[in-house]
CSV table of C-alpha atoms in Angstrom, one decimal:
chain,number,residue,atom,x,y,z
A,165,MET,CA,88.1,-71.4,10.4
A,166,PRO,CA,86.2,-68.8,12.5
A,167,VAL,CA,82.8,-67.9,11.2
A,168,ALA,CA,80.8,-64.7,11.4
A,169,ASP,CA,79.1,-65.4,14.7
A,170,GLY,CA,82.3,-66.3,16.5
A,171,GLY,CA,81.9,-70.1,16.1
A,172,ALA,CA,84.0,-72.4,14.0
A,173,ARG,CA,83.7,-74.3,10.7
A,174,LEU,CA,85.6,-77.5,9.9
A,175,GLU,CA,85.7,-79.1,6.5
A,176,TRP,CA,86.8,-82.7,6.0
A,177,THR,CA,86.5,-85.8,3.8
A,178,ASP,CA,85.9,-89.2,5.3
A,179,VAL,CA,87.9,-92.0,3.7
A,180,ALA,CA,87.4,-95.7,4.4
A,181,VAL,CA,90.4,-98.0,4.4
A,182,GLY,CA,88.8,-101.4,4.9
A,183,THR,CA,86.2,-100.7,7.6
A,184,ASP,CA,88.2,-97.9,9.2
A,185,ILE,CA,87.2,-94.2,8.8
A,186,HIS,CA,90.0,-91.7,8.3
A,187,ARG,CA,89.0,-88.0,8.6
A,188,VAL,CA,91.1,-85.8,6.3
A,189,VAL,CA,90.7,-82.2,7.6
A,190,PHE,CA,91.2,-79.6,4.9
A,191,SER,CA,90.2,-76.3,6.6
A,192,GLY,CA,89.2,-74.8,9.9
A,193,VAL,CA,92.4,-75.1,11.9
A,194,PRO,CA,94.8,-72.1,12.2
A,195,VAL,CA,98.4,-72.9,11.3
A,196,ASP,CA,101.5,-71.2,12.7
A,197,ALA,CA,103.7,-70.9,9.6
A,198,THR,CA,106.8,-70.5,11.6
A,199,ARG,CA,106.6,-74.0,13.0
A,200,SER,CA,107.6,-77.3,11.3
A,201,VAL,CA,105.2,-80.1,10.7
A,202,ARG,CA,106.6,-81.9,13.7
A,203,GLN,CA,106.4,-78.8,15.9
A,204,ARG,CA,102.7,-78.3,14.9
A,205,MET,CA,102.1,-81.9,15.9
A,206,GLU,CA,103.7,-81.3,19.3
A,207,TRP,CA,101.6,-78.2,19.8
A,208,LEU,CA,98.4,-80.1,18.9
A,209,SER,CA,99.3,-82.9,21.3
A,210,GLY,CA,99.2,-80.4,24.1
A,211,PRO,CA,97.0,-77.3,24.1
A,212,GLY,CA,95.4,-78.2,20.7
A,213,ASP,CA,94.4,-81.7,21.6
A,214,GLY,CA,90.7,-80.8,21.7
A,215,LEU,CA,90.6,-81.1,17.9
A,216,ARG,CA,91.5,-84.8,18.0
A,217,ARG,CA,89.0,-85.5,20.7
A,218,LEU,CA,86.2,-83.6,18.9
A,219,LEU,CA,86.6,-85.8,15.8
A,220,ILE,CA,87.1,-89.2,17.3
A,221,GLU,CA,84.7,-89.1,20.2
A,222,PRO,CA,80.9,-89.1,20.3
A,223,PRO,CA,78.8,-87.4,19.1
A,224,TYR,CA,80.9,-86.7,15.9
A,225,GLY,CA,83.2,-89.7,15.9
A,226,LEU,CA,84.3,-93.0,17.4
A,227,PRO,CA,87.6,-94.0,19.1
A,228,ALA,CA,88.6,-96.2,16.1
A,229,PHE,CA,88.4,-93.2,13.7
A,230,CYS,CA,91.7,-91.6,12.6
A,231,VAL,CA,92.2,-87.9,11.8
A,232,ASP,CA,94.7,-86.5,9.2
A,233,LEU,CA,95.1,-82.7,9.4
A,234,ILE,CA,96.4,-81.2,6.1
A,235,THR,CA,99.0,-78.6,6.9
A,236,PRO,CA,101.7,-76.8,4.8
A,237,PRO,CA,104.9,-78.8,4.4
A,238,ASP,CA,108.3,-77.5,5.3
A,239,ASP,CA,109.9,-80.0,3.0
A,240,PRO,CA,110.3,-78.2,-0.4
A,241,GLU,CA,109.6,-81.4,-2.4
A,242,ALA,CA,106.4,-82.2,-0.6
A,243,GLU,CA,103.0,-81.2,-2.0
A,244,ALA,CA,101.3,-81.2,1.4
A,245,GLY,CA,102.0,-82.0,5.0
A,246,PHE,CA,99.7,-83.9,7.3
A,247,ILE,CA,99.5,-84.6,11.0
A,248,ILE,CA,98.0,-87.9,12.2
A,249,MET,CA,95.7,-88.2,15.2
A,250,GLU,CA,94.5,-91.4,16.7
A,251,VAL,CA,93.1,-92.8,20.0
A,252,MET,CA,96.6,-93.1,21.4
A,253,GLY,CA,97.8,-89.7,20.3
A,254,TYR,CA,100.0,-88.6,17.4
A,255,PRO,CA,101.9,-91.2,15.4
A,256,PHE,CA,104.9,-90.0,13.4
A,257,PHE,CA,103.9,-92.0,10.4
A,258,SER,CA,101.0,-94.3,9.3
A,259,GLY,CA,100.4,-96.3,6.2
A,260,SER,CA,96.6,-96.3,6.2
A,261,ASN,CA,96.5,-92.6,7.0
A,262,THR,CA,98.9,-91.8,4.2
A,263,MET,CA,96.7,-93.9,1.8
A,264,ALA,CA,93.6,-92.0,3.0
A,265,THR,CA,95.3,-88.5,2.8
A,266,ALA,CA,96.6,-89.1,-0.7
A,267,CYS,CA,93.2,-90.4,-1.9
A,268,ALA,CA,91.3,-87.4,-0.4
A,269,LEU,CA,93.8,-84.8,-1.8
A,270,VAL,CA,93.5,-86.2,-5.3
A,271,GLU,CA,89.7,-86.9,-5.2
A,272,SER,CA,89.1,-83.3,-4.0
A,273,GLY,CA,91.3,-81.8,-6.6
A,274,ARG,CA,93.6,-80.2,-4.0
A,275,VAL,CA,96.4,-82.1,-5.6
A,276,PRO,CA,95.6,-81.9,-9.3
A,277,ARG,CA,95.3,-85.2,-11.2
A,278,THR,CA,98.1,-85.8,-13.7
A,279,THR,CA,96.4,-88.9,-15.2
A,280,GLU,CA,92.9,-90.3,-15.5
A,281,ASP,CA,94.1,-93.9,-15.9
A,282,GLY,CA,97.5,-94.7,-14.5
A,283,VAL,CA,99.7,-94.0,-11.4
A,284,GLN,CA,100.4,-90.6,-9.9
A,285,CYS,CA,103.0,-90.0,-7.2
A,286,VAL,CA,101.8,-87.7,-4.4
A,287,ARG,CA,104.7,-86.4,-2.2
A,288,LEU,CA,103.7,-85.8,1.4
A,289,GLN,CA,105.4,-84.8,4.6
A,290,THR,CA,104.5,-86.4,8.0
A,291,PRO,CA,106.0,-85.4,11.3
A,292,GLY,CA,108.5,-88.3,10.8
A,293,GLY,CA,109.6,-87.1,7.3
A,294,ARG,CA,108.8,-87.4,3.6
A,295,VAL,CA,106.5,-90.2,2.3
A,296,ASP,CA,105.6,-90.9,-1.3
A,297,ALA,CA,102.1,-92.2,-2.1
A,298,HIS,CA,101.7,-93.9,-5.6
A,299,VAL,CA,98.0,-93.4,-6.4
A,300,THR,CA,96.4,-95.6,-9.0
A,301,LEU,CA,93.4,-94.1,-10.9
A,302,GLN,CA,90.9,-95.6,-13.2
A,303,ALA,CA,88.5,-93.2,-15.0
A,304,GLY,CA,89.8,-90.4,-12.7
A,305,GLN,CA,88.9,-92.3,-9.5
A,306,VAL,CA,91.4,-93.6,-6.9
A,307,THR,CA,91.4,-97.4,-6.8
A,308,SER,CA,94.5,-98.1,-4.7
A,309,VAL,CA,97.4,-96.4,-3.0
A,310,CYS,CA,100.9,-97.8,-2.5
A,311,VAL,CA,103.0,-96.0,0.2
A,312,GLU,CA,106.7,-95.7,0.6
A,313,GLY,CA,107.5,-94.5,4.1
A,314,ASP,CA,109.6,-94.5,7.2
A,315,GLU,CA,112.5,-96.9,7.7
A,316,THR,CA,111.4,-99.8,9.8
A,317,PHE,CA,113.6,-101.8,12.2
A,318,VAL,CA,113.5,-104.1,15.2
A,319,HIS,CA,114.5,-101.9,18.1
A,320,ARG,CA,114.4,-104.6,20.8
A,321,ALA,CA,114.3,-108.3,20.0
A,322,ASP,CA,113.4,-111.3,22.2
A,323,ALA,CA,112.0,-109.3,25.1
A,324,SER,CA,109.4,-110.5,27.6
A,325,ILE,CA,107.2,-109.3,30.4
A,326,GLU,CA,105.4,-111.1,33.2
A,327,LEU,CA,101.7,-110.7,33.6
A,328,PRO,CA,99.8,-111.8,36.7
A,329,GLY,CA,97.6,-114.8,36.1
A,330,ILE,CA,99.1,-115.2,32.5
A,331,GLY,CA,102.8,-115.7,33.0
A,332,THR,CA,105.5,-114.8,30.5
A,333,VAL,CA,104.6,-113.0,27.3
A,334,ALA,CA,107.4,-112.7,24.7
A,335,TYR,CA,107.5,-109.8,22.3
A,336,ASP,CA,109.7,-107.9,19.8
A,337,LEU,CA,109.6,-104.1,19.7
A,338,VAL,CA,109.6,-102.7,16.2
A,339,TRP,CA,109.7,-99.1,15.0
A,340,SER,CA,107.6,-98.4,11.9
A,341,GLY,CA,106.4,-94.8,12.5
A,342,GLY,CA,105.5,-95.7,16.1
A,343,HIS,CA,106.8,-98.4,18.4
A,344,TYR,CA,104.9,-101.7,17.9
A,345,VAL,CA,104.8,-104.5,20.4
A,346,MET,CA,104.8,-107.7,18.3
A,347,VAL,CA,103.1,-110.6,20.1
A,348,ASP,CA,102.5,-114.2,19.0
A,349,ALA,CA,98.7,-114.5,19.4
A,350,ASP,CA,98.6,-118.3,19.5
A,351,ALA,CA,101.1,-118.2,22.5
A,352,VAL,CA,98.4,-116.4,24.6
A,353,GLY,CA,95.5,-118.5,23.3
A,354,LEU,CA,93.9,-115.7,21.2
A,355,ALA,CA,92.0,-116.6,18.1
A,356,PRO,CA,91.5,-114.0,15.3
A,357,GLU,CA,87.7,-113.9,15.7
A,358,ARG,CA,88.1,-113.0,19.4
A,359,ALA,CA,90.7,-110.2,19.0
A,360,GLY,CA,88.1,-107.5,19.3
A,361,ASP,CA,86.4,-108.9,22.4
A,362,ALA,CA,86.6,-107.1,25.7
A,363,GLU,CA,88.8,-109.7,27.2
A,364,ALA,CA,91.3,-109.5,24.3
A,365,LEU,CA,91.3,-105.7,24.4
A,366,ALA,CA,92.0,-105.8,28.2
A,367,LEU,CA,94.9,-108.3,27.6
A,368,ALA,CA,96.4,-106.0,24.9
A,369,ALA,CA,96.2,-103.1,27.4
A,370,GLN,CA,97.9,-105.1,30.0
A,371,VAL,CA,100.7,-106.0,27.7
A,372,ILE,CA,101.2,-102.4,26.5
A,373,GLU,CA,101.2,-101.0,30.0
A,374,ALA,CA,103.7,-103.6,31.2
A,375,VAL,CA,106.0,-102.7,28.3
A,376,GLN,CA,105.6,-99.0,28.9
A,377,ARG,CA,106.8,-99.5,32.5
A,378,ASP,CA,110.1,-100.8,31.3
A,379,PHE,CA,110.5,-98.6,28.3
A,380,ASP,CA,113.7,-96.5,27.9
A,381,LEU,CA,114.4,-96.4,24.2
A,382,ARG,CA,114.9,-93.3,22.0
A,383,HIS,CA,114.7,-93.3,18.2
A,384,PRO,CA,118.3,-93.0,16.8
A,385,VAL,CA,117.3,-90.1,14.6
A,386,LEU,CA,114.0,-88.7,15.9
A,387,GLY,CA,114.9,-88.8,19.6
A,388,ASP,CA,112.0,-88.9,22.1
A,389,VAL,CA,109.0,-90.4,20.3
A,390,GLY,CA,107.0,-91.3,23.3
A,391,LEU,CA,105.9,-94.6,24.8
A,392,PRO,CA,104.8,-97.7,22.8
A,393,ARG,CA,101.1,-97.5,22.2
A,394,PHE,CA,100.6,-100.1,19.4
A,395,LEU,CA,100.4,-103.9,19.7
A,396,HIS,CA,100.3,-106.2,16.7
A,397,TRP,CA,98.8,-109.7,17.2
A,398,MET,CA,100.6,-112.2,14.9
A,399,TRP,CA,99.0,-115.4,13.8
A,400,PRO,CA,101.4,-117.9,12.1
A,401,GLU,CA,102.7,-116.8,8.7
A,402,ARG,CA,103.3,-119.2,5.8
A,403,GLU,CA,105.5,-118.9,2.7
A,404,GLU,CA,103.2,-119.7,-0.3
A,405,THR,CA,106.1,-119.4,-2.8
A,406,PRO,CA,109.7,-118.3,-2.1
A,407,GLY,CA,109.7,-114.9,-0.6
A,408,CYS,CA,105.9,-114.5,-0.7
A,409,TRP,CA,104.4,-114.6,2.8
A,410,VAL,CA,100.8,-114.6,3.9
A,411,ALA,CA,99.6,-114.0,7.4
A,412,THR,CA,96.8,-112.8,9.7
A,413,GLY,CA,97.5,-109.8,11.9
A,414,GLY,CA,95.5,-107.4,14.1
A,415,THR,CA,96.6,-104.0,15.3
A,416,TYR,CA,95.5,-102.7,18.7
A,417,GLY,CA,95.8,-99.0,19.6
A,418,HIS,CA,96.0,-98.1,23.3
A,419,PRO,CA,93.5,-97.6,24.8
A,420,GLY,CA,90.8,-100.0,23.6
A,421,VAL,CA,90.8,-100.1,19.8
A,422,LEU,CA,91.3,-103.0,17.4
A,423,TRP,CA,91.3,-101.5,13.9
A,424,GLY,CA,89.5,-103.2,11.0
A,425,CYS,CA,92.5,-103.0,8.7
A,426,PRO,CA,95.8,-104.7,9.6
A,427,THR,CA,97.4,-101.2,9.4
A,428,GLY,CA,100.3,-100.3,7.1
A,429,THR,CA,102.8,-99.8,9.9
A,430,GLY,CA,101.7,-103.1,11.5
A,431,THR,CA,102.3,-104.9,8.2
A,432,VAL,CA,105.7,-103.5,7.6
A,433,ALA,CA,106.7,-104.0,11.3
A,434,ARG,CA,106.0,-107.7,10.6
A,435,LEU,CA,108.2,-107.6,7.5
A,436,ALA,CA,111.0,-106.0,9.5
A,437,ARG,CA,110.8,-108.9,12.0
A,438,LEU,CA,110.9,-111.4,9.1
A,439,SER,CA,113.9,-109.6,7.7
A,440,ARG,CA,115.8,-109.7,11.0
A,441,GLN,CA,115.1,-113.4,11.1
A,442,GLY,CA,116.6,-113.9,7.7
A,443,ARG,CA,113.3,-114.9,6.1
A,444,ALA,CA,112.5,-111.7,4.0
A,445,ALA,CA,115.2,-110.3,1.7
A,446,VAL,CA,114.7,-107.4,-0.8
A,447,GLY,CA,111.8,-108.3,-3.0
A,448,ALA,CA,110.0,-110.3,-0.3
A,449,THR,CA,106.2,-109.6,0.1
A,450,LEU,CA,103.7,-110.1,2.9
A,451,ARG,CA,99.9,-110.2,2.4
A,452,ASN,CA,98.7,-109.3,5.9
A,453,THR,CA,94.9,-109.8,6.5
A,454,SER,CA,93.2,-108.4,9.6
A,455,PRO,CA,90.6,-110.4,11.6
A,456,ALA,CA,88.0,-108.3,9.9
A,457,GLY,CA,89.1,-109.4,6.5
A,458,THR,CA,91.0,-106.3,5.1
A,459,THR,CA,94.3,-107.2,3.4
A,460,PHE,CA,97.4,-105.0,2.9
A,461,GLU,CA,100.3,-106.1,0.9
A,462,GLY,CA,103.8,-105.0,1.9
A,463,ALA,CA,107.1,-105.5,0.1
A,464,VAL,CA,110.8,-105.0,1.1
A,465,VAL,CA,112.3,-102.4,-1.2
A,466,SER,CA,115.8,-102.0,0.3
A,467,THR,CA,117.9,-102.5,3.4
A,468,GLY,CA,119.9,-100.0,5.5
A,469,MET,CA,120.8,-98.9,9.0
A,470,VAL,CA,119.2,-96.6,11.5
A,471,GLY,CA,121.8,-96.0,14.2
A,472,ASP,CA,123.0,-99.4,15.1
A,473,CYS,CA,119.8,-101.2,13.9
A,474,ALA,CA,119.5,-103.0,10.6
A,475,SER,CA,116.5,-101.5,8.8
A,476,ILE,CA,114.3,-102.0,5.7
A,477,ARG,CA,112.4,-99.6,3.5
A,478,THR,CA,109.1,-100.9,2.3
A,479,ARG,CA,106.1,-100.4,0.1
A,480,VAL,CA,102.6,-101.1,1.5
A,481,SER,CA,99.3,-100.9,-0.5
A,482,GLY,CA,95.6,-100.7,0.2
A,483,GLU,CA,92.3,-99.6,-1.3
A,484,PRO,CA,91.0,-96.3,0.2
A,485,ARG,CA,87.6,-95.0,-0.8
A,486,VAL,CA,86.0,-91.6,-0.2
A,487,VAL,CA,82.7,-92.2,1.6
A,488,ALA,CA,81.6,-88.6,2.7
A,489,ARG,CA,82.4,-84.9,2.4
A,490,MET,CA,81.6,-83.1,5.6
A,491,THR,CA,81.2,-79.5,6.9
A,492,LEU,CA,80.7,-79.0,10.7
A,493,ASP,CA,79.6,-75.6,12.0
A,494,LEU,CA,80.1,-75.1,15.8
A,495,PRO,CA,78.3,-72.1,17.3
A,496,PRO,CA,80.2,-70.1,19.8
A,497,ALA,CA,77.9,-71.3,22.7
A,498,SER,CA,78.5,-75.0,21.8
A,499,PRO,CA,79.4,-77.0,24.9
A,500,LEU,CA,81.8,-78.9,22.7
A,501,ILE,CA,84.0,-75.9,22.4
A,502,MET,CA,84.2,-75.6,26.1
A,503,ASP,CA,84.3,-79.3,26.9
A,504,CYS,CA,87.1,-80.1,24.4
A,505,SER,CA,89.2,-77.0,25.2
A,506,LEU,CA,89.5,-76.1,21.5
A,507,ASP,CA,92.4,-73.7,21.9
A,508,TRP,CA,93.1,-74.2,18.2
A,509,LEU,CA,90.2,-71.8,17.5
A,510,ASN,CA,92.4,-69.0,18.7
A,511,GLY,CA,95.4,-69.9,16.5
């Protein structure tokens, strides 16, 4: 919001999901009420992009941070809308960001608690559509969030690219709120403990950029959703009991970020791949653990179709925690206002 001296004031809550910080912004950003949540996202991705860069770049942030801007919903059943901002831009949906947003809304009282000990459903709207977050509370505090979100499907299977000095890299392309490039990490000689090294980040960037050069897909419902900017490293999964899978997986965001959590969309993308292979029916679960040690659990709830693609609906759960409540005052002469082109200050 503008302040008396012509500067700006932002208010947000930092929520940790595993080791990743999600900044849930409550106030300070003007909203055009005539636009949909998706249209607001599209405006922010152009002239309003300074807000994203302000909050995920030094001195106030880091590239691995995520931003969730609370905005009025246009879905009459949603209690709030939110727009997701990350290093690669503006995903249509995100599991960990939904967990963080629901946690922050309930912990701040902006969505009133309906229980002190139990489960509360918080209905939210992303640019990709409605998403329900089932928030578990103990003594009034959020302990976990289970998210039901976007339909997930394998959009291109058994694809490959050629990389100089490396050779053929096979991948599947999965939609789960963004296009995920799913790669067998062992096939390229990558161990989990090395996934965040500079060499591994450079390899992930090579893969993403090669896939982007050959990318021509549109989402059957959402249309143009941009280029793939996520890669999920997959280490071998194992079936502990029938239908119960465990795996290690790491999500890379282009450019240059390996997140500490396996990400909700990365987890359900892997479930979609298992489903297409006939190894995960309705009721199947996947415990997906990142190289940093954070675990999300996904489950197949139902099956369907998106266009010509067989799809699944899922639930994915994690344990978000509020770690800080922040207010940032920017004076009108702040170089950050000029350097970040914060056009959102003018509405």
